[in-house]
Amino acid sequence: MPIRMFRRPALFAALVAAGLVWATSPSTAGIFEPETFTLDNGLQVVVVPNHRVPVVSHMVWYKVGAADEPAGKSGIAHFLEHLMFKGTKTRAPGEFSRIINQIGGSENAFTSYDYTGYYQNVAKDQLGRMMALEADRMANLALLPKDVESEREVILEERRTRTDNDPSSQFGEQITAATYLAYPYRIPVIGWENEMRRLSHDDAIAFYRTWYAPNNAVLVVAGDVTAAEVRSMAETTYGVIPAREVPDRIALRGLEPPQRAARRLEMESPRVDQPSWSRRWLAPGVVWGDTKQAAPLEVMAEILGGGTTSRLYRSLVVEKGLAVSAGAGYSPDGLGPQTFSVYASPRDGTDLAALEAAVEAEVTRLLRDGVTDDEVASAIIRMKRRAIFARDDMLAPARLFGEAMVAGGGIADVEEWPERIAAVTAVRIAEAAKALLIPEQSVTAILRPKPAS
Amino acid sequence: MRRTLALIVLFFSLSAWSVPALALDIREVTSTSGVKAWLVEDHTNPILTLSFSFAGGQSSDPVGKEGRARLVSGLLDEGAGERDSTAFQQALSDDSISLRFSARIDRFSGGLTTLTETRDTAVELLRLALTAPRFDPEPVERIRAQVMASLRNDLQRPRTIASRAWWGASFIDHPYGRSGDGTSDSVSSVTADDLREFVNTTFVRQGLVVSAVGDIDAATLSALLDRVFGALPTFGGSTPAPNVTPKAAGQTFVVQDNVPQSVVVFGHAGIARDDADWYAASLLNEIMAGGFGSRLTEEIREKRGLVYGVYAYLLPLDHAPLIMGGLATQNARVAESVELVRQEWKRMAEGGPTTQELADARTYLLGSFPLRLVDSDGTASVLMGLQEGGLPIDYLARRDALYESVTLDDMKRVARRLYRPDQLTVVVVGKPEGVTATAPVPSVPGVPAQGG
């Protein structure tokens, strides 16, 4: 799931600009040439050398996220992420951040369903210091009650900004909750407000002690550094933290039962002037379900709804003039059941039923006729080229390797992505489409205006 | 768009140069026909990134045609030369060429990213987009519909409403007071001829800046510059907006809106980019609002948990330098949050920063610059921004000295000049408790009229 909560709002745009946060599929090549090793205490390390500028990106990813929260404690993974900046046994609240500011670095942290991450971008000579500070808070978090109280207000304001002030975000939360019967992806990463209000110091510490351990983390360092340098610094910092037994989160999360009835949600709001329509199906990913479908589904999403030359945009937006936007979305990364979605937003005057029928016609055509070999070939070229563009960015590879490793994979998942995409054929897409696009296993969502009373 | 410009300037205020080892070798390339560009040659990857901008943007939209520049930015790649919209988009897609245009307040910028193997096609598509856009009826109506849909979304957002009210109140009778995103009426009234007029008057050599980063040498770039920009007229016909001082200083406006969290925008006149005090002002803004450890974030977020984000930035527009800021907080705590901003403004104006704050801000501004240069896009944007600011090509080598020469006394003097708590124009959108409006909300398109 691509939803991530960030601790620091101002940096989000910069991250997007830097390509660190990608809304679309992972685009990589087998050409980042990372090195990987594991410390004695189980910490996995990935080093992605890039000597273009004397800067490094230092990231620690924990294999725990919002989908691993205890019942009734929604939002605790994200709350803990915020509290990780509130000091340790030997460091005052905010001290780590102040040090980063003083050396001209940047930092942030993020929480998703499957992982929680912390990173700093700094001059290369500061890497050892960052490792020492990050290792310190991996083991020695110490929270003052007053800091917990004020930070709870911050995450509630964050929820108001992201969700409560915005009907389309509120609706998105409802859609996600309706997409999963049992799997914990149904709960929002930021948490339900009534549960967030009750999150305590003890909840945060319990979550921390359960999950934050070197053997449940991945260290990714990208930039102007060698694996040998990273290893020696990692051994004296992270390496001294003892391993600890960590629960089997896959088992704790449970399964998703089969869907037998199509679901349909509609929301009206006086704060909506532009309607929108979407439909999604649960889909396999790189970990969940029939994983060999992931690559065909990525190419299928590109052909059906990737950009202005895609089938949906061409048909609905350009040719029929029914919509202002239309597309498809699929990301296979993540431990649990993924989603494949199609969406459209009507032009002024377009009836939503006509819009829905037009999207359905494209889906039906896909199921009936499949895709052409030319479409597949062209999509594969575009997707493989994105991997070359990703090489231009120091930070993107760090995110891609982090995400692959916390999903339980290895660097090959990233490095071999272009090969997996290149092996996709029209026949495999047709098979994947038939397995996926089952009407009674869909969730349809409509957001529309409600005249103010 | 305002937001875009704000980010660019925010970045500007953070720019500094401190790592001499980071030998960014910038060369000025002048083409045969006299087009200039700054080039950083880097053959690590087979990629070329171009960034460029023209003088003239949303502030040149005629009255009643607000949204014109924005429509142009959406339509240049929707058909040009012999290629109609479909053919043009297909050509971009087939070769994975990224072509981007953006209408900013005072400038119109563009960017191109291409692999070396597709560079010739990319350059030709860019040339056509700038010199022969078609503005065919189908794409014009389609992009217009997209802009209208986007307006419908934006005008429901408290942040958009707050911004429009702030600019409308501060710049009555000046183009800055009219949002470049327009209204459904103004966007509807823009014709293809209006779009052509913008292109003809704006896409000219005077005021053009270009930067290139990546897999290209000077000779090849020189030919590229001639091909893309060489045929453009030297001068345009647009008249720049007059210089202006924001009105409504010291006023507080409240726009009633039924949301759980109020959005606040504040600001007043600031310091221009070419002002000798710019460097001190940049350091001051870092101390005031540079994220964690800064005064606003510590007082408002860290100590009291009032907000997720509070920000402030210098916005040196061509015709009105500004200092702007904003926050969002639950309705019950708006009054307290705004009062804290005023207090911090006053504290800085009266006492200036501490020696330690100055030292930390300087280290940050000098040390953080290389982070802007980790990819070609970032580097190209930096070089474009420097040229827009009229800075010389050796400027980066002298930045350390410019920041290091700022003394604590300078900081105190500039703090008194920059921070004027009684001049703050504050707009609140929401249902704030305990906030008294000092004036009625002016009539601004997109801001709901305030009735009883």
mmCIF file of N, CA, C and O in Angstrom, chain B residues 299-340:
data_model
loop_
_atom_site.group_PDB
_atom_site.id
_atom_site.type_symbol
_atom_site.label_atom_id
_atom_site.label_comp_id
_atom_site.label_asym_id
_atom_site.label_seq_id
_atom_site.Cartn_x
_atom_site.Cartn_y
_atom_site.Cartn_z
ATOM 1 N N GLU B 299 7.953 26.359 19.651
ATOM 2 C CA GLU B 299 6.933 26.958 20.511
ATOM 3 C C GLU B 299 5.539 26.408 20.224
ATOM 4 O O GLU B 299 4.736 26.200 21.127
ATOM 5 N N ILE B 300 5.245 26.212 18.939
ATOM 6 C CA ILE B 300 3.858 25.925 18.568
ATOM 7 C C ILE B 300 3.602 24.423 18.445
ATOM 8 O O ILE B 300 2.569 23.924 18.882
ATOM 9 N N ARG B 301 4.554 23.701 17.889
ATOM 10 C CA ARG B 301 4.352 22.261 17.765
ATOM 11 C C ARG B 301 4.953 21.483 18.943
ATOM 12 O O ARG B 301 4.259 20.734 19.622
ATOM 13 N N GLU B 302 6.249 21.651 19.156
ATOM 14 C CA GLU B 302 6.934 20.768 20.106
ATOM 15 C C GLU B 302 6.479 21.000 21.539
ATOM 16 O O GLU B 302 6.229 20.075 22.281
ATOM 17 N N LYS B 303 6.373 22.261 21.949
ATOM 18 C CA LYS B 303 6.014 22.506 23.351
ATOM 19 C C LYS B 303 4.531 22.317 23.611
ATOM 20 O O LYS B 303 4.133 21.901 24.694
ATOM 21 N N ARG B 304 3.699 22.668 22.604
ATOM 22 C CA ARG B 304 2.271 22.712 22.886
ATOM 23 C C ARG B 304 1.420 21.771 22.046
ATOM 24 O O ARG B 304 0.216 21.645 22.292
ATOM 25 N N GLY B 305 1.998 21.149 21.054
ATOM 26 C CA GLY B 305 1.220 20.214 20.237
ATOM 27 C C GLY B 305 0.068 20.866 19.495
ATOM 28 O O GLY B 305 -0.952 20.233 19.230
ATOM 29 N N LEU B 306 0.230 22.144 19.140
ATOM 30 C CA LEU B 306 -0.896 22.853 18.518
ATOM 31 C C LEU B 306 -1.056 22.536 17.037
ATOM 32 O O LEU B 306 -2.143 22.708 16.495
ATOM 33 N N VAL B 307 -0.002 22.150 16.386
ATOM 34 C CA VAL B 307 -0.067 21.968 14.931
ATOM 35 C C VAL B 307 0.746 20.750 14.507
ATOM 36 O O VAL B 307 1.635 20.302 15.230
ATOM 37 N N TYR B 308 0.442 20.263 13.314
ATOM 38 C CA TYR B 308 1.331 19.287 12.662
ATOM 39 C C TYR B 308 2.441 20.048 11.944
ATOM 40 O O TYR B 308 3.597 19.656 11.958
ATOM 41 N N GLY B 309 2.066 21.163 11.310
ATOM 42 C CA GLY B 309 3.080 21.946 10.618
ATOM 43 C C GLY B 309 2.847 23.432 10.781
ATOM 44 O O GLY B 309 1.709 23.900 10.754
ATOM 45 N N VAL B 310 3.913 24.185 10.987
ATOM 46 C CA VAL B 310 3.854 25.646 10.945
ATOM 47 C C VAL B 310 5.061 26.084 10.123
ATOM 48 O O VAL B 310 6.150 25.535 10.273
ATOM 49 N N TYR B 311 4.856 27.026 9.232
ATOM 50 C CA TYR B 311 5.931 27.360 8.304
ATOM 51 C C TYR B 311 5.973 28.852 8.040
ATOM 52 O O TYR B 311 5.008 29.581 8.305
ATOM 53 N N ALA B 312 7.099 29.312 7.584
ATOM 54 C CA ALA B 312 7.232 30.698 7.116
ATOM 55 C C ALA B 312 8.337 30.709 6.075
ATOM 56 O O ALA B 312 9.245 29.868 6.109
ATOM 57 N N TYR B 313 8.246 31.618 5.131
ATOM 58 C CA TYR B 313 9.255 31.668 4.073
ATOM 59 C C TYR B 313 9.313 33.060 3.474
ATOM 60 O O TYR B 313 8.353 33.825 3.548
ATOM 61 N N LEU B 314 10.462 33.367 2.891
ATOM 62 C CA LEU B 314 10.627 34.626 2.172
ATOM 63 C C LEU B 314 10.149 34.418 0.742
ATOM 64 O O LEU B 314 10.473 33.411 0.113
ATOM 65 N N LEU B 315 9.370 35.350 0.251
ATOM 66 C CA LEU B 315 8.834 35.243 -1.109
ATOM 67 C C LEU B 315 9.146 36.538 -1.859
ATOM 68 O O LEU B 315 8.351 37.475 -1.850
ATOM 69 N N PRO B 316 10.333 36.599 -2.478
ATOM 70 C CA PRO B 316 10.733 37.847 -3.132
ATOM 71 C C PRO B 316 10.169 37.946 -4.546
ATOM 72 O O PRO B 316 10.884 37.763 -5.518
ATOM 73 N N LEU B 317 8.888 38.213 -4.663
ATOM 74 C CA LEU B 317 8.277 38.372 -5.978
ATOM 75 C C LEU B 317 8.913 39.551 -6.702
ATOM 76 O O LEU B 317 9.464 40.460 -6.082
ATOM 77 N N ASP B 318 8.781 39.555 -8.019
ATOM 78 C CA ASP B 318 9.400 40.625 -8.808
ATOM 79 C C ASP B 318 8.909 42.002 -8.375
ATOM 80 O O ASP B 318 9.660 42.973 -8.403
ATOM 81 N N HIS B 319 7.638 42.094 -7.995
ATOM 82 C CA HIS B 319 7.059 43.418 -7.763
ATOM 83 C C HIS B 319 6.621 43.646 -6.326
ATOM 84 O O HIS B 319 6.043 44.684 -6.016
ATOM 85 N N ALA B 320 6.864 42.677 -5.458
ATOM 86 C CA ALA B 320 6.514 42.840 -4.049
ATOM 87 C C ALA B 320 7.198 41.761 -3.228
ATOM 88 O O ALA B 320 6.741 40.626 -3.192
ATOM 89 N N PRO B 321 8.302 42.086 -2.566
ATOM 90 C CA PRO B 321 8.902 41.085 -1.672
ATOM 91 C C PRO B 321 8.005 40.853 -0.463
ATOM 92 O O PRO B 321 7.462 41.800 0.095
ATOM 93 N N LEU B 322 7.880 39.579 -0.075
ATOM 94 C CA LEU B 322 6.966 39.243 1.025
ATOM 95 C C LEU B 322 7.647 38.290 1.989
ATOM 96 O O LEU B 322 8.592 37.590 1.634
ATOM 97 N N ILE B 323 7.124 38.264 3.216
ATOM 98 C CA ILE B 323 7.399 37.147 4.117
ATOM 99 C C ILE B 323 6.043 36.545 4.458
ATOM 100 O O ILE B 323 5.119 37.251 4.850
ATOM 101 N N MET B 324 5.926 35.254 4.221
ATOM 102 C CA MET B 324 4.634 34.573 4.347
ATOM 103 C C MET B 324 4.758 33.403 5.312
ATOM 104 O O MET B 324 5.848 32.874 5.526
ATOM 105 N N GLY B 325 3.620 32.972 5.831
ATOM 106 C CA GLY B 325 3.636 31.801 6.683
ATOM 107 C C GLY B 325 2.250 31.216 6.815
ATOM 108 O O GLY B 325 1.277 31.758 6.276
ATOM 109 N N GLY B 326 2.173 30.101 7.552
ATOM 110 C CA GLY B 326 0.872 29.487 7.739
ATOM 111 C C GLY B 326 0.917 28.378 8.762
ATOM 112 O O GLY B 326 1.995 27.923 9.183
ATOM 113 N N LEU B 327 -0.264 27.976 9.195
ATOM 114 C CA LEU B 327 -0.403 26.853 10.112
ATOM 115 C C LEU B 327 -1.837 26.349 10.021
ATOM 116 O O LEU B 327 -2.693 26.996 9.406
ATOM 117 N N ALA B 328 -2.090 25.202 10.649
ATOM 118 C CA ALA B 328 -3.457 24.681 10.727
ATOM 119 C C ALA B 328 -3.636 24.076 12.106
ATOM 120 O O ALA B 328 -2.767 23.331 12.584
ATOM 121 N N THR B 329 -4.736 24.409 12.756
ATOM 122 C CA THR B 329 -4.965 23.891 14.100
ATOM 123 C C THR B 329 -6.460 23.789 14.361
ATOM 124 O O THR B 329 -7.263 24.433 13.680
ATOM 125 N N GLN B 330 -6.820 22.963 15.341
ATOM 126 C CA GLN B 330 -8.235 22.799 15.660
ATOM 127 C C GLN B 330 -8.835 24.162 16.027
ATOM 128 O O GLN B 330 -8.162 25.033 16.578
ATOM 129 N N ASN B 331 -10.124 24.307 15.720
ATOM 130 C CA ASN B 331 -10.781 25.605 15.846
ATOM 131 C C ASN B 331 -10.602 26.248 17.222
ATOM 132 O O ASN B 331 -10.453 27.463 17.332
ATOM 133 N N ALA B 332 -10.593 25.422 18.254
ATOM 134 C CA ALA B 332 -10.539 25.968 19.615
ATOM 135 C C ALA B 332 -9.202 26.634 19.921
ATOM 136 O O ALA B 332 -9.099 27.400 20.879
ATOM 137 N N ARG B 333 -8.175 26.349 19.132
ATOM 138 C CA ARG B 333 -6.846 26.831 19.522
ATOM 139 C C ARG B 333 -6.210 27.759 18.484
ATOM 140 O O ARG B 333 -5.007 28.000 18.510
ATOM 141 N N VAL B 334 -7.042 28.286 17.620
ATOM 142 C CA VAL B 334 -6.523 29.196 16.602
ATOM 143 C C VAL B 334 -5.983 30.473 17.231
ATOM 144 O O VAL B 334 -4.883 30.945 16.920
ATOM 145 N N ALA B 335 -6.777 31.059 18.142
ATOM 146 C CA ALA B 335 -6.384 32.339 18.741
ATOM 147 C C ALA B 335 -5.017 32.207 19.418
ATOM 148 O O ALA B 335 -4.122 33.045 19.240
ATOM 149 N N GLU B 336 -4.853 31.131 20.171
ATOM 150 C CA GLU B 336 -3.588 30.895 20.879
ATOM 151 C C GLU B 336 -2.428 30.733 19.886
ATOM 152 O O GLU B 336 -1.342 31.304 20.069
ATOM 153 N N SER B 337 -2.673 29.996 18.810
ATOM 154 C CA SER B 337 -1.599 29.738 17.842
ATOM 155 C C SER B 337 -1.177 31.022 17.131
ATOM 156 O O SER B 337 0.020 31.276 16.947
ATOM 157 N N VAL B 338 -2.162 31.815 16.718
ATOM 158 C CA VAL B 338 -1.830 33.062 16.019
ATOM 159 C C VAL B 338 -1.108 34.013 16.972
ATOM 160 O O VAL B 338 -0.142 34.691 16.595
ATOM 161 N N GLU B 339 -1.543 34.039 18.217
ATOM 162 C CA GLU B 339 -0.881 34.897 19.196
ATOM 163 C C GLU B 339 0.584 34.475 19.383
ATOM 164 O O GLU B 339 1.475 35.321 19.534
ATOM 165 N N LEU B 340 0.831 33.177 19.345
ATOM 166 C CA LEU B 340 2.213 32.706 19.477
ATOM 167 C C LEU B 340 3.069 33.157 18.291
ATOM 168 O O LEU B 340 4.240 33.512 18.463
#
